[in-house]
CSV table of C-alpha atoms and ligand atoms in Angstrom, one decimal:
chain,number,residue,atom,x,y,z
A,1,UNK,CA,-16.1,49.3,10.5
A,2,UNK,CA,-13.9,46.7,8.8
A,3,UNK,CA,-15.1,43.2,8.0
A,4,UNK,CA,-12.1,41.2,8.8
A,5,UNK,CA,-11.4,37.9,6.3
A,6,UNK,CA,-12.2,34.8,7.5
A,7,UNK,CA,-10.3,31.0,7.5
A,8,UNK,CA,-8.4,30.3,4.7
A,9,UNK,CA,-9.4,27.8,2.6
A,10,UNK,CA,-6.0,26.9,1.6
A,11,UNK,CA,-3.1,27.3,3.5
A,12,UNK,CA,0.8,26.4,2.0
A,13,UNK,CA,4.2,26.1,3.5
A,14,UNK,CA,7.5,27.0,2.4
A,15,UNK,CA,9.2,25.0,4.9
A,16,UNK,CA,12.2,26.5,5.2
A,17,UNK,CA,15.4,26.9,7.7
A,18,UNK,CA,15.8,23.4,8.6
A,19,UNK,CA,20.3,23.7,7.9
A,20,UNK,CA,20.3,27.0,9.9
A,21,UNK,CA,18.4,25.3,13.0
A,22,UNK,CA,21.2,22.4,12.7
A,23,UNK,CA,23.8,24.7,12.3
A,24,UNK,CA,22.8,26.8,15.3
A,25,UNK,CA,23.2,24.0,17.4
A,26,UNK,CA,26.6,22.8,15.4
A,27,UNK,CA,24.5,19.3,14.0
A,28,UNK,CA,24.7,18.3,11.0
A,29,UNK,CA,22.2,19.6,8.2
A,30,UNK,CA,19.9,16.4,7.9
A,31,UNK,CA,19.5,16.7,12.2
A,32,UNK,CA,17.6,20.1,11.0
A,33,UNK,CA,15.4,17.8,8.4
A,34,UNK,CA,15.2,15.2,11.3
A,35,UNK,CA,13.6,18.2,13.7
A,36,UNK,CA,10.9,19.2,10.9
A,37,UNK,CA,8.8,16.2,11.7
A,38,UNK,CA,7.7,17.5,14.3
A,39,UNK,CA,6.5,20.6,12.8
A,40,UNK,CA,5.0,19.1,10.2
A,41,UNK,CA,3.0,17.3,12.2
A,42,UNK,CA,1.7,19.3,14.6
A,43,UNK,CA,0.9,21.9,11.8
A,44,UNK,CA,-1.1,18.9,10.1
A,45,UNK,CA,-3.0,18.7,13.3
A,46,UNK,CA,-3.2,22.2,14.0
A,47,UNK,CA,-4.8,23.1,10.7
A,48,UNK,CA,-6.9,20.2,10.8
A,49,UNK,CA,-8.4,21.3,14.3
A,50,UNK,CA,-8.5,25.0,13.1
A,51,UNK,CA,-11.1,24.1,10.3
A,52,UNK,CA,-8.5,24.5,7.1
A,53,UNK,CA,-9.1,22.4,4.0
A,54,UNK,CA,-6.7,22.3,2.3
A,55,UNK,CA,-2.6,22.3,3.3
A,56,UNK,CA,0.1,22.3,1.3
A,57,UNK,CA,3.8,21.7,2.4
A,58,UNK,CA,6.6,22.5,-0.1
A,59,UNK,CA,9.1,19.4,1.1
A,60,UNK,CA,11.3,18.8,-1.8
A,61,UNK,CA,11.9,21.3,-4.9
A,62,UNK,CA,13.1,20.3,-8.4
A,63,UNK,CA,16.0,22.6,-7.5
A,64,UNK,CA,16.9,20.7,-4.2
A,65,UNK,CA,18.4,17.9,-6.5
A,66,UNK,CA,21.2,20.0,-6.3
A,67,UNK,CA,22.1,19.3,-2.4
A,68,UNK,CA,24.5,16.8,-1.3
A,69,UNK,CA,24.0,13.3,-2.4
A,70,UNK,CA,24.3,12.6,1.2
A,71,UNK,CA,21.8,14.9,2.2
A,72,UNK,CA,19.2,13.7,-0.1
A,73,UNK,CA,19.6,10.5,0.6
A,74,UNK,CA,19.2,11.2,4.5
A,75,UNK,CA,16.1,13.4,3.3
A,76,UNK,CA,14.6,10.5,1.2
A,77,UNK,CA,14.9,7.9,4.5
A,78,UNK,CA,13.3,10.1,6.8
A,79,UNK,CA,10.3,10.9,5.0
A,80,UNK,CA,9.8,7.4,4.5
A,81,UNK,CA,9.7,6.7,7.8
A,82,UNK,CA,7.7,9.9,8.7
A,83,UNK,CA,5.3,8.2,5.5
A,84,UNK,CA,5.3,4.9,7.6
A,85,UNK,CA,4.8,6.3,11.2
A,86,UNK,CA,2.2,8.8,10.5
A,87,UNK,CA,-0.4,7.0,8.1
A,88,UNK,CA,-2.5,5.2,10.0
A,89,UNK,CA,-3.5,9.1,12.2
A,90,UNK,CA,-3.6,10.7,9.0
A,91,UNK,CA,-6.1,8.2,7.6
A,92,UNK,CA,-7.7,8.2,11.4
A,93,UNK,CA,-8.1,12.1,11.4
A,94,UNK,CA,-10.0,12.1,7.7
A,95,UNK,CA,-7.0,13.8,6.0
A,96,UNK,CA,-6.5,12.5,1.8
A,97,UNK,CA,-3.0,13.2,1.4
A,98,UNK,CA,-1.7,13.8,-2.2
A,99,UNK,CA,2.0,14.3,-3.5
A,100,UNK,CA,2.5,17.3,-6.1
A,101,UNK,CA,5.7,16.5,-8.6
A,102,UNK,CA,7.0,13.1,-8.1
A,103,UNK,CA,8.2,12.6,-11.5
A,104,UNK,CA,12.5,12.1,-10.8
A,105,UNK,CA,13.5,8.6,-11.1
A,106,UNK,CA,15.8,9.5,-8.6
A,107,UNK,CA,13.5,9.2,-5.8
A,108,UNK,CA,14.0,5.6,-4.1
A,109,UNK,CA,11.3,3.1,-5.7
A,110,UNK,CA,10.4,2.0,-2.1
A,111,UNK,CA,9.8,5.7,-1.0
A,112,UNK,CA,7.4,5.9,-4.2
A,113,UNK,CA,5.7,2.9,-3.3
A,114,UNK,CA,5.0,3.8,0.1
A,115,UNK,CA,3.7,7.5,-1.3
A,116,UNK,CA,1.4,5.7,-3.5
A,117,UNK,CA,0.0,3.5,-0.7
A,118,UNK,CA,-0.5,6.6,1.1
A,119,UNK,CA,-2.4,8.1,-1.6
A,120,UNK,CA,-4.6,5.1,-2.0
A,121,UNK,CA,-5.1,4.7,1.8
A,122,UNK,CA,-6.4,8.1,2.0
A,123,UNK,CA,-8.2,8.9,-0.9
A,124,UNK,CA,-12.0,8.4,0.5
A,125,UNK,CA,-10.3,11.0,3.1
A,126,UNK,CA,-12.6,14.5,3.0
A,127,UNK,CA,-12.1,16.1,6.1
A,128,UNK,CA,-8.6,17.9,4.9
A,129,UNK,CA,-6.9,17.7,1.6
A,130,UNK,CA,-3.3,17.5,2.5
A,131,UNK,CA,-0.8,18.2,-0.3
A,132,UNK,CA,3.2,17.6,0.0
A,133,UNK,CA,5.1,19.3,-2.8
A,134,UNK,CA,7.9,16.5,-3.5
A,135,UNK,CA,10.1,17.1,-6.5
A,136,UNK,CA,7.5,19.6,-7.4
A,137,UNK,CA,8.3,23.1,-9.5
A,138,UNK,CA,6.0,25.1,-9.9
A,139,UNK,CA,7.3,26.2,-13.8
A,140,UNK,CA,7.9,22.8,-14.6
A,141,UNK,CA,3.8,22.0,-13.8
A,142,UNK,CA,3.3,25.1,-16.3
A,143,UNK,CA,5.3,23.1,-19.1
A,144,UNK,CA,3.3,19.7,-17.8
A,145,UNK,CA,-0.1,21.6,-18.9
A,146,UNK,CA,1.3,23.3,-21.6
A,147,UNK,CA,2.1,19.5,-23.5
A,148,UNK,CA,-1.3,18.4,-21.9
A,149,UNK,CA,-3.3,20.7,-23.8
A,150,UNK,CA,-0.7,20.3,-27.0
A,151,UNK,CA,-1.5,16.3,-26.7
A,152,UNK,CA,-5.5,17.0,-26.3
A,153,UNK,CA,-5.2,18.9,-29.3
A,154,UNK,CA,-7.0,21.6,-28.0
A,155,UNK,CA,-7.0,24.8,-30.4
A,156,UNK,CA,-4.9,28.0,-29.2
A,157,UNK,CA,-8.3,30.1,-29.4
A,158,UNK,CA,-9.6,27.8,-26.8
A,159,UNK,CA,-7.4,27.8,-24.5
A,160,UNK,CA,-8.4,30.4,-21.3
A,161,UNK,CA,-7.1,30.4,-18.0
A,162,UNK,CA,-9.6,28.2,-16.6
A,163,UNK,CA,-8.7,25.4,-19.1
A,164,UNK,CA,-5.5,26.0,-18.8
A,165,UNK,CA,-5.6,25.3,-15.2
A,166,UNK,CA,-7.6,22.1,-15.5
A,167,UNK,CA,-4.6,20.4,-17.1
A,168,UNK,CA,-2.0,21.4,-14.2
A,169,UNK,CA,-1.8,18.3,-11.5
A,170,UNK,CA,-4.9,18.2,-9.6
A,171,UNK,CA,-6.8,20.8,-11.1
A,172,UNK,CA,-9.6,20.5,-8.0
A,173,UNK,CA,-7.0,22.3,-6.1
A,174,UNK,CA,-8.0,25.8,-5.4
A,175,UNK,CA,-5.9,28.8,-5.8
A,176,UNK,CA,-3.7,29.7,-2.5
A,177,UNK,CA,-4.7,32.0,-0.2
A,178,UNK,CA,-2.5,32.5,2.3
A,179,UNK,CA,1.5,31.0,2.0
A,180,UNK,CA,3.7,30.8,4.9
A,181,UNK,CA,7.5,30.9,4.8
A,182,UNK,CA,9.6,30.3,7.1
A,183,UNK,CA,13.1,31.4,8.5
A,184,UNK,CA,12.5,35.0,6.7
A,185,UNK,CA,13.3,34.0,3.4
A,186,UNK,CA,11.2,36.4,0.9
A,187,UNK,CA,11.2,34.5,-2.1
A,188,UNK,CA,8.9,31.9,-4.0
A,189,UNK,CA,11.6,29.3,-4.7
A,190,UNK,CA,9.3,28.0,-7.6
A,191,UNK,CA,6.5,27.3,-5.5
A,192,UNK,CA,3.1,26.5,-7.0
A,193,UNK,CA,3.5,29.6,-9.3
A,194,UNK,CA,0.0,29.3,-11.0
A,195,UNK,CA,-1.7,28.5,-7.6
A,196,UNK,CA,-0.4,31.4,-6.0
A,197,UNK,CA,-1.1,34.0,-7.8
A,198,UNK,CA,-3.3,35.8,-5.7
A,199,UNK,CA,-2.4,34.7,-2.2
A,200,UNK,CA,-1.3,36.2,0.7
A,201,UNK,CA,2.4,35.9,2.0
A,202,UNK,CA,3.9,36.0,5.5
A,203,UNK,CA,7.3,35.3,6.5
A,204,UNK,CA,7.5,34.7,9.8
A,205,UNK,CA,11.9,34.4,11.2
A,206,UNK,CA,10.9,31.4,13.4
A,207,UNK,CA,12.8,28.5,11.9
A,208,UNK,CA,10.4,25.8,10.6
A,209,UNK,CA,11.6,23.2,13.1
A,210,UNK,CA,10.4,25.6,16.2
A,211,UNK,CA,7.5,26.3,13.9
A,212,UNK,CA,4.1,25.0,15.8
A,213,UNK,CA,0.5,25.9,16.6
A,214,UNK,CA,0.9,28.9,18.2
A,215,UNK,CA,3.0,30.0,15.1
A,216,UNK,CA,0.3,29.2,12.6
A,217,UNK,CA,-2.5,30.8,14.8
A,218,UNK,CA,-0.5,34.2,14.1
A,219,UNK,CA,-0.2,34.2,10.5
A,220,UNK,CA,-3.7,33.2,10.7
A,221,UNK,CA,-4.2,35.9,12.6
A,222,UNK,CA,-2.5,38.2,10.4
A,223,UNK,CA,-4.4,36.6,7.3
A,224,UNK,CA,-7.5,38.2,9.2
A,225,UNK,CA,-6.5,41.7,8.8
A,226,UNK,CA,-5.4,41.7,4.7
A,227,UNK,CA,-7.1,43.7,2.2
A,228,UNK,CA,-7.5,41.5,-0.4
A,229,UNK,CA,-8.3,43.4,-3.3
A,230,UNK,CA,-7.6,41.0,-6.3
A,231,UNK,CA,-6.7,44.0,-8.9
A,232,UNK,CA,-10.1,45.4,-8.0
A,233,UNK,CA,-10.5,49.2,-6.5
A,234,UNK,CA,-12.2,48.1,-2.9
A,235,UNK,CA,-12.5,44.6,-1.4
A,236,UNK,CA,-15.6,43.6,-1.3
A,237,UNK,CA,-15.8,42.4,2.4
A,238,UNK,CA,-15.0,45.7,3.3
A,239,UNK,CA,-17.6,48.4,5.0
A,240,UNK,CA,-16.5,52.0,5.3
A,241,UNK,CA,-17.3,53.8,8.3
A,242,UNK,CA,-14.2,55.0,10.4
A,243,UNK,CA,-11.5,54.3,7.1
A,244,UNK,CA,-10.5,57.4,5.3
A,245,UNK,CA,-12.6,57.6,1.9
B,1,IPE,C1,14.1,23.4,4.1
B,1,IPE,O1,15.2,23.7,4.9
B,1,IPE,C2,14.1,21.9,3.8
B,1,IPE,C3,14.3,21.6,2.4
B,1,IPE,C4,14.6,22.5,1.4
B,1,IPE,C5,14.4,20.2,2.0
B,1,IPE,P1,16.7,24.0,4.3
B,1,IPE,O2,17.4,22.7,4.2
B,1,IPE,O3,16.5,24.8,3.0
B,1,IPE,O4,17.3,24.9,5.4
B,1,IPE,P2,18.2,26.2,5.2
B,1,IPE,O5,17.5,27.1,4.3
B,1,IPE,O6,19.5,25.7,4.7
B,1,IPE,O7,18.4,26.7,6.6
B,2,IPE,C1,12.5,25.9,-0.9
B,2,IPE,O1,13.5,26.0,0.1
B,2,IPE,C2,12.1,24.4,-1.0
B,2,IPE,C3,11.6,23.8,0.2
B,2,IPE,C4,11.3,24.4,1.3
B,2,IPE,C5,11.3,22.4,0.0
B,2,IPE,P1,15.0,26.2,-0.4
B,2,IPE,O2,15.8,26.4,0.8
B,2,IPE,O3,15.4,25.0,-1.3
B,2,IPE,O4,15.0,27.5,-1.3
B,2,IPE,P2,16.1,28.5,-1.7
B,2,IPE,O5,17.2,27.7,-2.4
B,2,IPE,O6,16.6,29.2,-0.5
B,2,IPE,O7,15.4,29.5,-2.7
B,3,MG,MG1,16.4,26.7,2.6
């Protein structure tokens, strides 16, 4: 007999295929970012109602300065106006919503201030912990710790993985357990490198503006059936009966 895993506690998204949904349809780029609102929100929801704690969603990379100015810009207004629609349900349905990375100038002043209010809005929130990475990299919070520790003054023989991790950006968060990219892409574009260290990875082809419920039910599902063994020799959920010994 098998124990399967249960919920994960934390669940991240590497939303990805938003120009290849546009471009399938012959639209513009920014239609496909325009599409992933949708998505995002009904994966908010979904989560929410499936008992998960803590979401991430990977929205804007360090790297993704690198677009079209025009496409940035169009990326900037519409999650401002996603910010603006949705607060008042996310603050209804109990979720605190955080933004990981943040640190470009670049990003509109008004789109910050709206983030912050969001942030502030939320922050008694408990139900869900929702996390957007926006100009986040996941090196670049390594190098953020790294000075953090340097400015503390703490001594090199001190410093152990666990203190280490309390001086990346919102050290409460725990690690990953199960990441989620979409459109087939197999890579970590710089994702939350410390955090995911042990998680789980699917990679489903659906495109994340088709991505919904039903979508996130089966890499839950698939979640279920993982060994996770974390370096060790058996997982520890695990009952042999009818597996091979
Ligand atoms: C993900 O979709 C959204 C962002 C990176 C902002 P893409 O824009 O990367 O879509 P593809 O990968 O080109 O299809
Ligand atoms: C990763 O997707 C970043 C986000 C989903 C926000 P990209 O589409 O930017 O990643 P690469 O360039 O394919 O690695
Ligand atoms: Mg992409």
């Amino acid at each position: 007999m098998r124990i399967v895993n249960g919920l994960p506690r934390h669940v991240a998204c590497v939303m990805d295929g938003n120009g290849r949904w546009a471009a399938q349809r012959s639209l513009p780029r920014t239609a496909g970012h325009e599409a992933a609102e949708a998505s995002v929100i009904d994966i908010i929801d979904a989560a929410h109602s499936a008992g998960i704690t803590w979401l991430s969603l990977y929205a804007f990379s360090t790297e993704n300065w690198r677009r079209p100015a025009g496409e940035i810009d169009i990326l900037m207004r519409l999650v401002r106006r996603a910010i603006r629609k949705h607060a008042p349900a996310l603050y209804a349905r109990g979720v605190r919503c955080r933004f990981l990375g943040m640190s470009d100038p670049r990003i509109p002043p008004p789109l910050v201030q709206d983030i912050t209010d969001l942030m502030a809005l939320t922050s008694e929130n408990r139900q869900m912990t929702l996390t957007v990475a926006f100009d986040h990299g996941g090196r670049r919070d390594i190098v953020e710790a790294t000075r953090s520790l340097i400015r503390a003054a703490v001594p090199a023989e001190q410093i152990t993985e666990a203190t280490f991790a309390r001086h990346l950006p919102y050290p409460d968060t725990p690690d990953v357990d199960l990441v989620i990219r979409t459109s087939g892409e197999q890579r970590i574009s710089n994702f939350m490198l410390w955090q995911v260290a042990y998680a789980e990875w699917v990679f489903p082809q659906v495109l994340w503006p088709d991505f919904r419920a039903t979508h996130l039910w089966e890499c839950l599902d698939a979640y279920r059936w993982r060994q996770r063994r974390f370096g060790g020799v058996r997982q520890s959920t695990t009952i042999t009966g009818d597996e091979p010994r």
